[in-house]
Amino acid sequence: MSEEIIIIGWKAPSNIALVKYWGKRGNQLPENGSLSITLENSTTTTFLSFQKKSEKGDTISLKYYFHKEQVLPFEKKTELLLNKLCSEMPFLVDYELVFHSENNFPHSTGIASSASSMSALALCLVSMEEIVNANQLENDEFFRRASLIARLGSGSASRSVYGGLVSWGSSDSIANSSDEYATPFLLHEGSRLNKVMDIILIVSSKEKSVSSTKGHALMSEHPYREARKMQANNNLIKITEAIRIDDYQSIAEIAENEALSLHALLMTSGSDGLLLKPNTLYILEEIKRFRETSGLDLFFTIDAGPNVHLIYYEDQREQVLEFVRQNLSQYCEDGRWIDDQFGSGPQKITSVMKN
Ligand code: DP6
């Protein structure tokens, strides 16, 4: 084996979709366009160290450590993914690969970690590719490639390689949008969305009865499949227009419609798709009541699980925190919630060489 070991590290955030990716086709391509907010505080940090094998390889060799412990199911999953990526990144078989990964949001809180973990992994792989091919990419090219690689690991991860608002999936309403990779959705300077915040209310941290990957698969035979594609694409057109003209009431209505539609699709997919819990519904009722009495622009969204994201704007923070403590924390598992906000995107941690 060659003496030189190179270590690369990236910290990548999770994201929350306002228009949901739900259903896929072909090689991890979305059935509809989606739009998400990249978060700031819920992140995965991954280090990849690689060392050239003494002879040209023909199989992937890797070890995977999560919070310093070797985790065989993660190792297996990563090995399967890297085998799939070999046509894109043939150099992978020529190196001994070691991944060390950590999530900074509490483990088992029911927050989807595939977006942050797969984007951190993809960013490390593209940095490695630059080094082994001795070919540094332009910034735009680098992140587009990382988004494509992340997508092959997990669809929603394609959006986490960028900060701010991010779209994935081709749409007439978004210039340069693509099914292959995500693109940043630029906000004008005065948009309140630049200061949007997210409180994640943890209703349950138990493993879900239907994973997102299974939920996507169930869409291929779903009786509402075509209607869903039409609905999501219309919602994407409507929300992008609402964002451009700062129509915060419409943004709220569309985001809530998307969250409830996702769960309606899950519940009617012929599997055990009831992922909402009684406390999820109590929280939604409280949010609606508070919105009516306070007149604030806050709204909810939910991913494929029971936890609720309460989205609001920075100028409402004090009132919202008071509301969460007084009215919502009682519905959270052990009173737990996560304070998050509009994020600036991934950060490169390091790139070192050891002999
Ligand atoms: C409901 O990206 O987790 O969060 O591509 O199979 O890994 P895979 O699925 P995943 O699905 C996310 C679904 C969602 C909506 C969204 O984030 O757009």
Short mmCIF file of C-alpha atoms and ligand atoms in Angstrom, two decimals:
data_model
loop_
_atom_site.label_atom_id
_atom_site.label_comp_id
_atom_site.label_asym_id
_atom_site.label_seq_id
_atom_site.Cartn_x
_atom_site.Cartn_y
_atom_site.Cartn_z
CA MET A 1 0.00 0.00 0.00
CA SER A 2 1.16 3.57 -0.71
CA GLU A 3 2.38 5.48 2.35
CA GLU A 4 0.32 8.58 1.75
CA ILE A 5 -3.02 8.94 3.53
CA ILE A 6 -5.25 11.88 2.63
CA ILE A 7 -8.08 13.06 4.89
CA ILE A 8 -10.99 15.21 3.75
CA GLY A 9 -13.83 16.50 5.91
CA TRP A 10 -17.18 18.17 5.20
CA LYS A 11 -19.97 19.35 7.47
CA ALA A 12 -23.34 19.26 5.68
CA PRO A 13 -26.81 20.31 6.85
CA SER A 14 -30.23 18.70 6.77
CA ASN A 15 -33.09 20.42 4.92
CA ILE A 16 -36.85 20.70 5.15
CA ALA A 17 -38.97 20.64 1.99
CA LEU A 18 -41.84 23.09 1.43
CA VAL A 19 -42.82 21.28 -1.78
CA LYS A 20 -42.15 17.60 -1.25
CA TYR A 21 -40.30 15.13 -3.46
CA TRP A 22 -42.57 12.10 -3.33
CA GLY A 23 -42.18 9.29 -5.84
CA LYS A 24 -39.19 8.45 -8.01
CA ARG A 25 -38.33 6.83 -11.32
CA GLY A 26 -35.24 5.45 -13.07
CA ASN A 27 -31.97 5.98 -11.27
CA GLN A 28 -33.13 8.14 -8.35
CA LEU A 29 -34.90 10.72 -10.49
CA PRO A 30 -37.84 12.59 -8.95
CA GLU A 31 -41.42 12.26 -10.20
CA ASN A 32 -41.93 15.94 -9.37
CA GLY A 33 -39.97 19.07 -8.55
CA SER A 34 -39.33 20.04 -4.92
CA LEU A 35 -38.17 23.09 -2.98
CA SER A 36 -36.53 23.10 0.43
CA ILE A 37 -34.95 25.29 3.08
CA THR A 38 -31.46 24.24 4.11
CA LEU A 39 -31.10 24.19 7.88
CA GLU A 40 -28.17 25.54 9.89
CA ASN A 41 -27.92 23.57 13.12
CA SER A 42 -28.86 19.99 12.18
CA THR A 43 -25.70 18.74 10.49
CA THR A 44 -23.58 15.68 9.76
CA THR A 45 -19.79 15.92 9.73
CA THR A 46 -17.97 13.26 7.74
CA PHE A 47 -14.25 12.64 7.35
CA LEU A 48 -12.99 10.41 4.57
CA SER A 49 -9.44 9.13 4.67
CA PHE A 50 -8.08 7.30 1.66
CA GLN A 51 -4.90 5.47 0.84
CA LYS A 52 -3.96 3.94 -2.50
CA LYS A 53 -3.95 0.14 -2.59
CA SER A 54 -0.62 -1.38 -3.63
CA GLU A 55 -2.33 -3.11 -6.55
CA LYS A 56 -5.18 -1.88 -8.70
CA GLY A 57 -8.42 -2.94 -7.00
CA ASP A 58 -11.60 -4.44 -8.34
CA THR A 59 -13.81 -4.17 -5.25
CA ILE A 60 -14.73 -1.42 -2.80
CA SER A 61 -12.80 -1.64 0.52
CA LEU A 62 -14.15 0.50 3.31
CA LYS A 63 -14.72 0.94 7.01
CA TYR A 64 -17.48 3.11 8.42
CA TYR A 65 -17.43 4.63 11.91
CA PHE A 66 -20.40 6.53 13.34
CA HIS A 67 -19.66 8.48 16.51
CA LYS A 68 -16.32 6.59 16.69
CA GLU A 69 -17.91 3.12 16.58
CA GLN A 70 -17.77 0.86 13.58
CA VAL A 71 -21.39 0.40 12.47
CA LEU A 72 -21.78 -2.59 10.15
CA PRO A 73 -25.24 -1.73 8.74
CA PHE A 74 -23.94 1.76 7.74
CA GLU A 75 -20.81 0.11 6.31
CA LYS A 76 -22.93 -2.27 4.22
CA LYS A 77 -25.20 0.54 3.01
CA THR A 78 -22.22 2.71 2.05
CA GLU A 79 -20.54 -0.20 0.30
CA LEU A 80 -23.70 -0.82 -1.78
CA LEU A 81 -23.86 2.86 -2.68
CA LEU A 82 -20.16 3.09 -3.62
CA ASN A 83 -20.49 -0.03 -5.78
CA LYS A 84 -23.35 1.74 -7.55
CA LEU A 85 -21.16 4.85 -7.92
CA CYS A 86 -18.25 2.98 -9.52
CA SER A 87 -19.47 3.75 -13.03
CA GLU A 88 -19.36 7.49 -12.11
CA MET A 89 -16.20 7.24 -9.97
CA PRO A 90 -14.12 4.26 -11.15
CA PHE A 91 -11.12 5.28 -8.97
CA LEU A 92 -13.00 4.24 -5.80
CA VAL A 93 -11.89 0.59 -6.06
CA ASP A 94 -8.22 1.60 -6.06
CA TYR A 95 -8.27 2.99 -2.50
CA GLU A 96 -8.76 1.85 1.09
CA LEU A 97 -11.52 4.12 2.35
CA VAL A 98 -12.32 4.97 5.98
CA PHE A 99 -15.34 7.13 6.89
CA HIS A 100 -15.86 8.77 10.29
CA SER A 101 -19.23 10.41 10.62
CA GLU A 102 -21.12 12.26 13.38
CA ASN A 103 -24.52 13.92 13.60
CA ASN A 104 -24.76 16.99 15.80
CA PHE A 105 -28.52 16.68 16.25
CA PRO A 106 -29.47 14.20 18.93
CA HIS A 107 -29.39 10.65 17.63
CA SER A 108 -32.82 8.99 17.23
CA THR A 109 -34.86 12.15 17.27
CA GLY A 110 -36.76 11.09 14.21
CA ILE A 111 -35.08 13.80 12.10
CA ALA A 112 -34.24 12.41 8.68
CA SER A 113 -30.48 12.27 8.64
CA SER A 114 -30.10 10.89 5.12
CA ALA A 115 -30.06 14.39 3.59
CA SER A 116 -27.17 15.64 5.74
CA SER A 117 -25.24 12.36 5.82
CA MET A 118 -25.50 11.64 2.09
CA SER A 119 -24.57 15.18 1.13
CA ALA A 120 -21.55 15.15 3.49
CA LEU A 121 -20.50 11.81 1.97
CA ALA A 122 -20.94 13.09 -1.60
CA LEU A 123 -18.95 16.26 -0.89
CA CYS A 124 -16.10 14.14 0.48
CA LEU A 125 -16.19 11.88 -2.58
CA VAL A 126 -16.08 14.80 -5.03
CA SER A 127 -13.20 16.37 -3.07
CA MET A 128 -11.42 13.02 -3.29
CA GLU A 129 -12.11 12.88 -7.03
CA GLU A 130 -10.50 16.30 -7.48
CA ILE A 131 -7.36 15.08 -5.70
CA VAL A 132 -6.98 11.69 -7.39
CA ASN A 133 -7.67 13.14 -10.85
CA ALA A 134 -5.52 16.22 -10.08
CA ASN A 135 -8.33 18.32 -11.51
CA GLN A 136 -9.79 21.10 -9.43
CA LEU A 137 -13.34 21.96 -10.47
CA GLU A 138 -14.83 25.44 -10.68
CA ASN A 139 -17.05 26.17 -7.67
CA ASP A 140 -20.34 25.76 -9.59
CA GLU A 141 -19.18 22.58 -11.23
CA PHE A 142 -17.99 21.14 -7.89
CA PHE A 143 -21.33 21.62 -6.13
CA ARG A 144 -23.37 20.46 -9.12
CA ARG A 145 -21.35 17.25 -9.21
CA ALA A 146 -21.70 16.82 -5.41
CA SER A 147 -25.46 17.32 -5.74
CA LEU A 148 -25.69 14.65 -8.44
CA ILE A 149 -23.64 12.18 -6.37
CA ALA A 150 -25.68 12.99 -3.23
CA ARG A 151 -28.90 12.40 -5.19
CA LEU A 152 -27.77 8.89 -6.05
CA GLY A 153 -27.50 8.23 -2.28
CA SER A 154 -30.73 9.95 -1.24
CA GLY A 155 -32.92 12.27 -3.31
CA SER A 156 -33.39 14.95 -0.66
CA ALA A 157 -29.59 15.02 -0.07
CA SER A 158 -29.13 16.57 -3.53
CA ARG A 159 -30.57 19.82 -2.08
CA SER A 160 -28.34 19.87 1.04
CA VAL A 161 -25.13 20.73 -0.86
CA TYR A 162 -26.41 24.32 -1.09
CA GLY A 163 -27.48 26.84 1.53
CA GLY A 164 -30.70 28.85 1.50
CA LEU A 165 -33.66 27.87 -0.61
CA VAL A 166 -32.93 25.01 -3.01
CA SER A 167 -34.92 23.31 -5.76
CA TRP A 168 -34.52 19.90 -7.31
CA GLY A 169 -36.44 18.53 -10.30
CA SER A 170 -37.03 20.27 -13.59
CA SER A 171 -39.81 22.84 -13.52
CA ASP A 172 -40.91 25.52 -15.99
CA SER A 173 -41.07 27.98 -13.10
CA ILE A 174 -37.39 27.62 -12.10
CA ALA A 175 -34.56 28.57 -14.46
CA ASN A 176 -31.77 25.96 -14.80
CA SER A 177 -33.72 23.38 -12.76
CA SER A 178 -32.86 19.76 -13.38
CA ASP A 179 -33.89 16.23 -12.40
CA GLU A 180 -30.20 15.26 -12.16
CA TYR A 181 -29.08 17.75 -9.53
CA ALA A 182 -30.39 20.55 -7.31
CA THR A 183 -30.00 24.28 -7.91
CA PRO A 184 -29.99 27.21 -5.47
CA PHE A 185 -33.15 29.32 -5.63
CA LEU A 186 -32.03 32.91 -5.30
CA LEU A 187 -34.02 35.20 -3.01
CA HIS A 188 -34.05 38.95 -3.35
CA GLU A 189 -32.22 40.75 -0.58
CA GLY A 190 -35.33 42.06 1.18
CA SER A 191 -37.16 38.71 1.29
CA ARG A 192 -38.16 37.69 4.82
CA LEU A 193 -37.34 34.12 3.85
CA ASN A 194 -33.67 35.06 4.25
CA LYS A 195 -34.45 35.10 7.97
CA VAL A 196 -36.78 32.14 8.19
CA MET A 197 -36.54 29.92 11.26
CA ASP A 198 -37.60 26.36 12.07
CA ILE A 199 -38.51 24.77 15.37
CA ILE A 200 -38.59 20.98 15.04
CA LEU A 201 -41.09 19.52 17.50
CA ILE A 202 -40.10 15.95 18.33
CA VAL A 203 -43.35 14.02 18.76
CA SER A 204 -41.65 10.65 18.49
CA SER A 205 -38.11 9.46 17.92
CA LYS A 206 -39.07 5.84 17.21
CA GLU A 207 -38.19 4.27 13.89
CA LYS A 208 -40.99 4.83 11.35
CA SER A 209 -43.15 1.97 10.15
CA VAL A 210 -42.65 3.07 6.52
CA SER A 211 -39.27 4.48 5.41
CA SER A 212 -39.20 7.30 2.85
CA THR A 213 -37.60 4.94 0.34
CA LYS A 214 -40.53 2.51 0.73
CA GLY A 215 -43.00 5.39 0.59
CA HIS A 216 -41.53 6.54 -2.75
CA ALA A 217 -41.78 2.99 -4.11
CA LEU A 218 -45.44 2.76 -3.07
CA MET A 219 -46.17 5.80 -5.27
CA SER A 220 -45.46 3.88 -8.48
CA GLU A 221 -48.72 1.92 -8.12
CA HIS A 222 -50.62 4.60 -6.22
CA PRO A 223 -54.11 5.39 -7.56
CA TYR A 224 -53.38 9.13 -7.09
CA ARG A 225 -49.96 9.03 -8.76
CA GLU A 226 -50.75 11.24 -11.76
CA ALA A 227 -52.83 13.64 -9.66
CA ARG A 228 -49.94 13.98 -7.19
CA LYS A 229 -47.48 14.88 -9.94
CA MET A 230 -49.85 17.54 -11.20
CA GLN A 231 -50.50 18.86 -7.69
CA ALA A 232 -46.80 19.09 -6.77
CA ASN A 233 -45.85 20.75 -10.04
CA ASN A 234 -48.68 23.30 -9.64
CA ASN A 235 -47.68 23.93 -6.03
CA LEU A 236 -44.10 24.51 -7.15
CA ILE A 237 -45.22 27.07 -9.73
CA LYS A 238 -47.49 28.78 -7.18
CA ILE A 239 -44.95 28.86 -4.35
CA THR A 240 -42.12 30.22 -6.50
CA GLU A 241 -44.42 33.03 -7.65
CA ALA A 242 -45.52 33.67 -4.03
CA ILE A 243 -41.86 33.84 -2.96
CA ARG A 244 -41.01 36.27 -5.74
CA ILE A 245 -43.79 38.67 -4.72
CA ASP A 246 -43.38 38.16 -0.93
CA ASP A 247 -46.86 36.68 -0.50
CA TYR A 248 -46.27 34.95 2.84
CA GLN A 249 -49.85 33.79 3.31
CA SER A 250 -49.74 31.81 0.07
CA ILE A 251 -46.34 30.34 0.98
CA ALA A 252 -47.87 29.11 4.25
CA GLU A 253 -50.97 27.67 2.55
CA ILE A 254 -48.97 25.80 -0.09
CA ALA A 255 -46.45 24.40 2.40
CA GLU A 256 -49.23 23.11 4.67
CA ASN A 257 -51.11 21.67 1.71
CA GLU A 258 -47.94 19.80 0.69
CA ALA A 259 -47.39 18.35 4.18
CA LEU A 260 -50.98 17.15 4.51
CA SER A 261 -51.01 15.79 0.94
CA LEU A 262 -47.85 13.78 1.64
CA HIS A 263 -49.58 12.13 4.61
CA ALA A 264 -52.83 11.63 2.70
CA LEU A 265 -50.79 9.79 0.04
CA LEU A 266 -49.03 7.73 2.70
CA MET A 267 -52.32 6.80 4.37
CA THR A 268 -53.83 5.71 1.06
CA SER A 269 -50.83 3.78 -0.21
CA GLY A 270 -52.15 0.43 0.97
CA SER A 271 -49.39 -0.05 3.51
CA ASP A 272 -49.07 0.88 7.17
CA GLY A 273 -48.85 4.53 6.16
CA LEU A 274 -50.34 6.22 9.19
CA LEU A 275 -47.25 8.04 10.50
CA LEU A 276 -48.99 10.94 12.22
CA LYS A 277 -49.56 10.59 15.97
CA PRO A 278 -52.34 12.12 18.09
CA ASN A 279 -49.83 14.66 19.42
CA THR A 280 -48.96 15.68 15.84
CA LEU A 281 -52.60 16.66 15.34
CA TYR A 282 -52.80 18.50 18.68
CA ILE A 283 -49.75 20.53 17.60
CA LEU A 284 -51.34 21.36 14.23
CA GLU A 285 -54.53 22.52 15.97
CA GLU A 286 -52.52 24.69 18.37
CA ILE A 287 -50.55 26.25 15.51
CA LYS A 288 -53.74 27.13 13.63
CA ARG A 289 -55.32 28.60 16.75
CA PHE A 290 -52.20 30.64 17.58
CA ARG A 291 -51.95 31.91 14.01
CA GLU A 292 -55.54 33.12 14.13
CA THR A 293 -55.19 34.86 17.48
CA SER A 294 -51.70 36.31 16.91
CA GLY A 295 -52.01 37.18 13.21
CA LEU A 296 -48.41 35.94 12.65
CA ASP A 297 -47.30 34.38 9.35
CA LEU A 298 -46.03 31.12 10.85
CA PHE A 299 -46.93 27.74 9.37
CA PHE A 300 -46.17 24.05 9.74
CA THR A 301 -44.68 21.39 7.56
CA ILE A 302 -44.09 17.69 8.21
CA ASP A 303 -41.83 15.13 6.57
CA ALA A 304 -42.64 11.43 6.29
CA GLY A 305 -42.91 11.00 10.07
CA PRO A 306 -44.81 12.37 13.08
CA ASN A 307 -42.58 15.38 13.91
CA VAL A 308 -43.69 18.90 13.09
CA HIS A 309 -41.57 21.75 11.72
CA LEU A 310 -42.87 25.12 12.85
CA ILE A 311 -41.66 27.66 10.32
CA TYR A 312 -41.64 31.34 11.27
CA TYR A 313 -39.68 34.55 10.74
CA GLU A 314 -36.93 36.02 12.89
CA ASP A 315 -38.94 39.12 13.82
CA GLN A 316 -41.55 36.84 15.51
CA ARG A 317 -39.02 34.85 17.51
CA GLU A 318 -39.87 35.92 21.06
CA GLN A 319 -43.63 35.32 20.63
CA VAL A 320 -43.03 31.97 18.94
CA LEU A 321 -40.61 30.71 21.61
CA GLU A 322 -43.13 31.63 24.30
CA PHE A 323 -45.87 29.79 22.36
CA VAL A 324 -43.69 26.69 21.98
CA ARG A 325 -42.82 26.59 25.68
CA GLN A 326 -46.37 27.25 26.86
CA ASN A 327 -48.46 25.32 24.34
CA LEU A 328 -46.42 22.90 22.24
CA SER A 329 -43.63 21.36 24.30
CA GLN A 330 -46.23 19.35 26.27
CA TYR A 331 -46.92 17.33 23.08
CA CYS A 332 -43.22 16.60 22.45
CA GLU A 333 -41.44 13.44 23.55
CA ASP A 334 -39.67 14.36 26.81
CA GLY A 335 -40.51 18.00 25.96
CA ARG A 336 -37.88 17.92 23.19
CA TRP A 337 -37.64 20.35 20.32
CA ILE A 338 -34.78 21.59 18.14
CA ASP A 339 -34.11 25.25 17.46
CA ASP A 340 -33.00 25.65 13.85
CA GLN A 341 -32.97 28.26 11.08
CA PHE A 342 -32.19 29.16 7.47
CA GLY A 343 -28.72 27.78 6.83
CA SER A 344 -25.76 28.91 4.82
CA GLY A 345 -24.85 25.48 3.41
CA PRO A 346 -22.06 22.96 3.86
CA GLN A 347 -18.54 23.75 5.03
CA LYS A 348 -15.30 22.10 4.11
CA ILE A 349 -13.47 21.19 7.30
CA THR A 350 -10.10 20.00 6.20
CA SER A 351 -7.93 18.39 3.62
CA VAL A 352 -4.66 16.98 4.98
CA MET A 353 -1.97 14.59 3.89
CA LYS A 354 -0.03 12.25 6.11
CA ASN A 355 2.99 10.21 5.18
C1 DP6 B 1 -40.88 13.43 2.56
O1 DP6 B 1 -34.74 11.69 0.11
O2 DP6 B 1 -35.36 10.43 2.21
O3 DP6 B 1 -38.67 14.16 3.08
O4 DP6 B 1 -34.35 9.23 -2.11
O5 DP6 B 1 -35.28 7.19 -1.02
O6 DP6 B 1 -33.47 8.51 0.13
P1 DP6 B 1 -34.66 8.55 -0.81
O7 DP6 B 1 -35.78 9.40 -0.05
P2 DP6 B 1 -35.65 10.74 0.77
O8 DP6 B 1 -37.16 11.28 0.66
C2 DP6 B 1 -37.52 12.49 1.25
C3 DP6 B 1 -38.98 12.65 1.21
C4 DP6 B 1 -39.52 13.83 2.00
C5 DP6 B 1 -39.75 15.03 1.11
C6 DP6 B 1 -38.55 15.84 0.69
O9 DP6 B 1 -37.56 15.95 1.44
O10 DP6 B 1 -38.62 16.42 -0.42
#
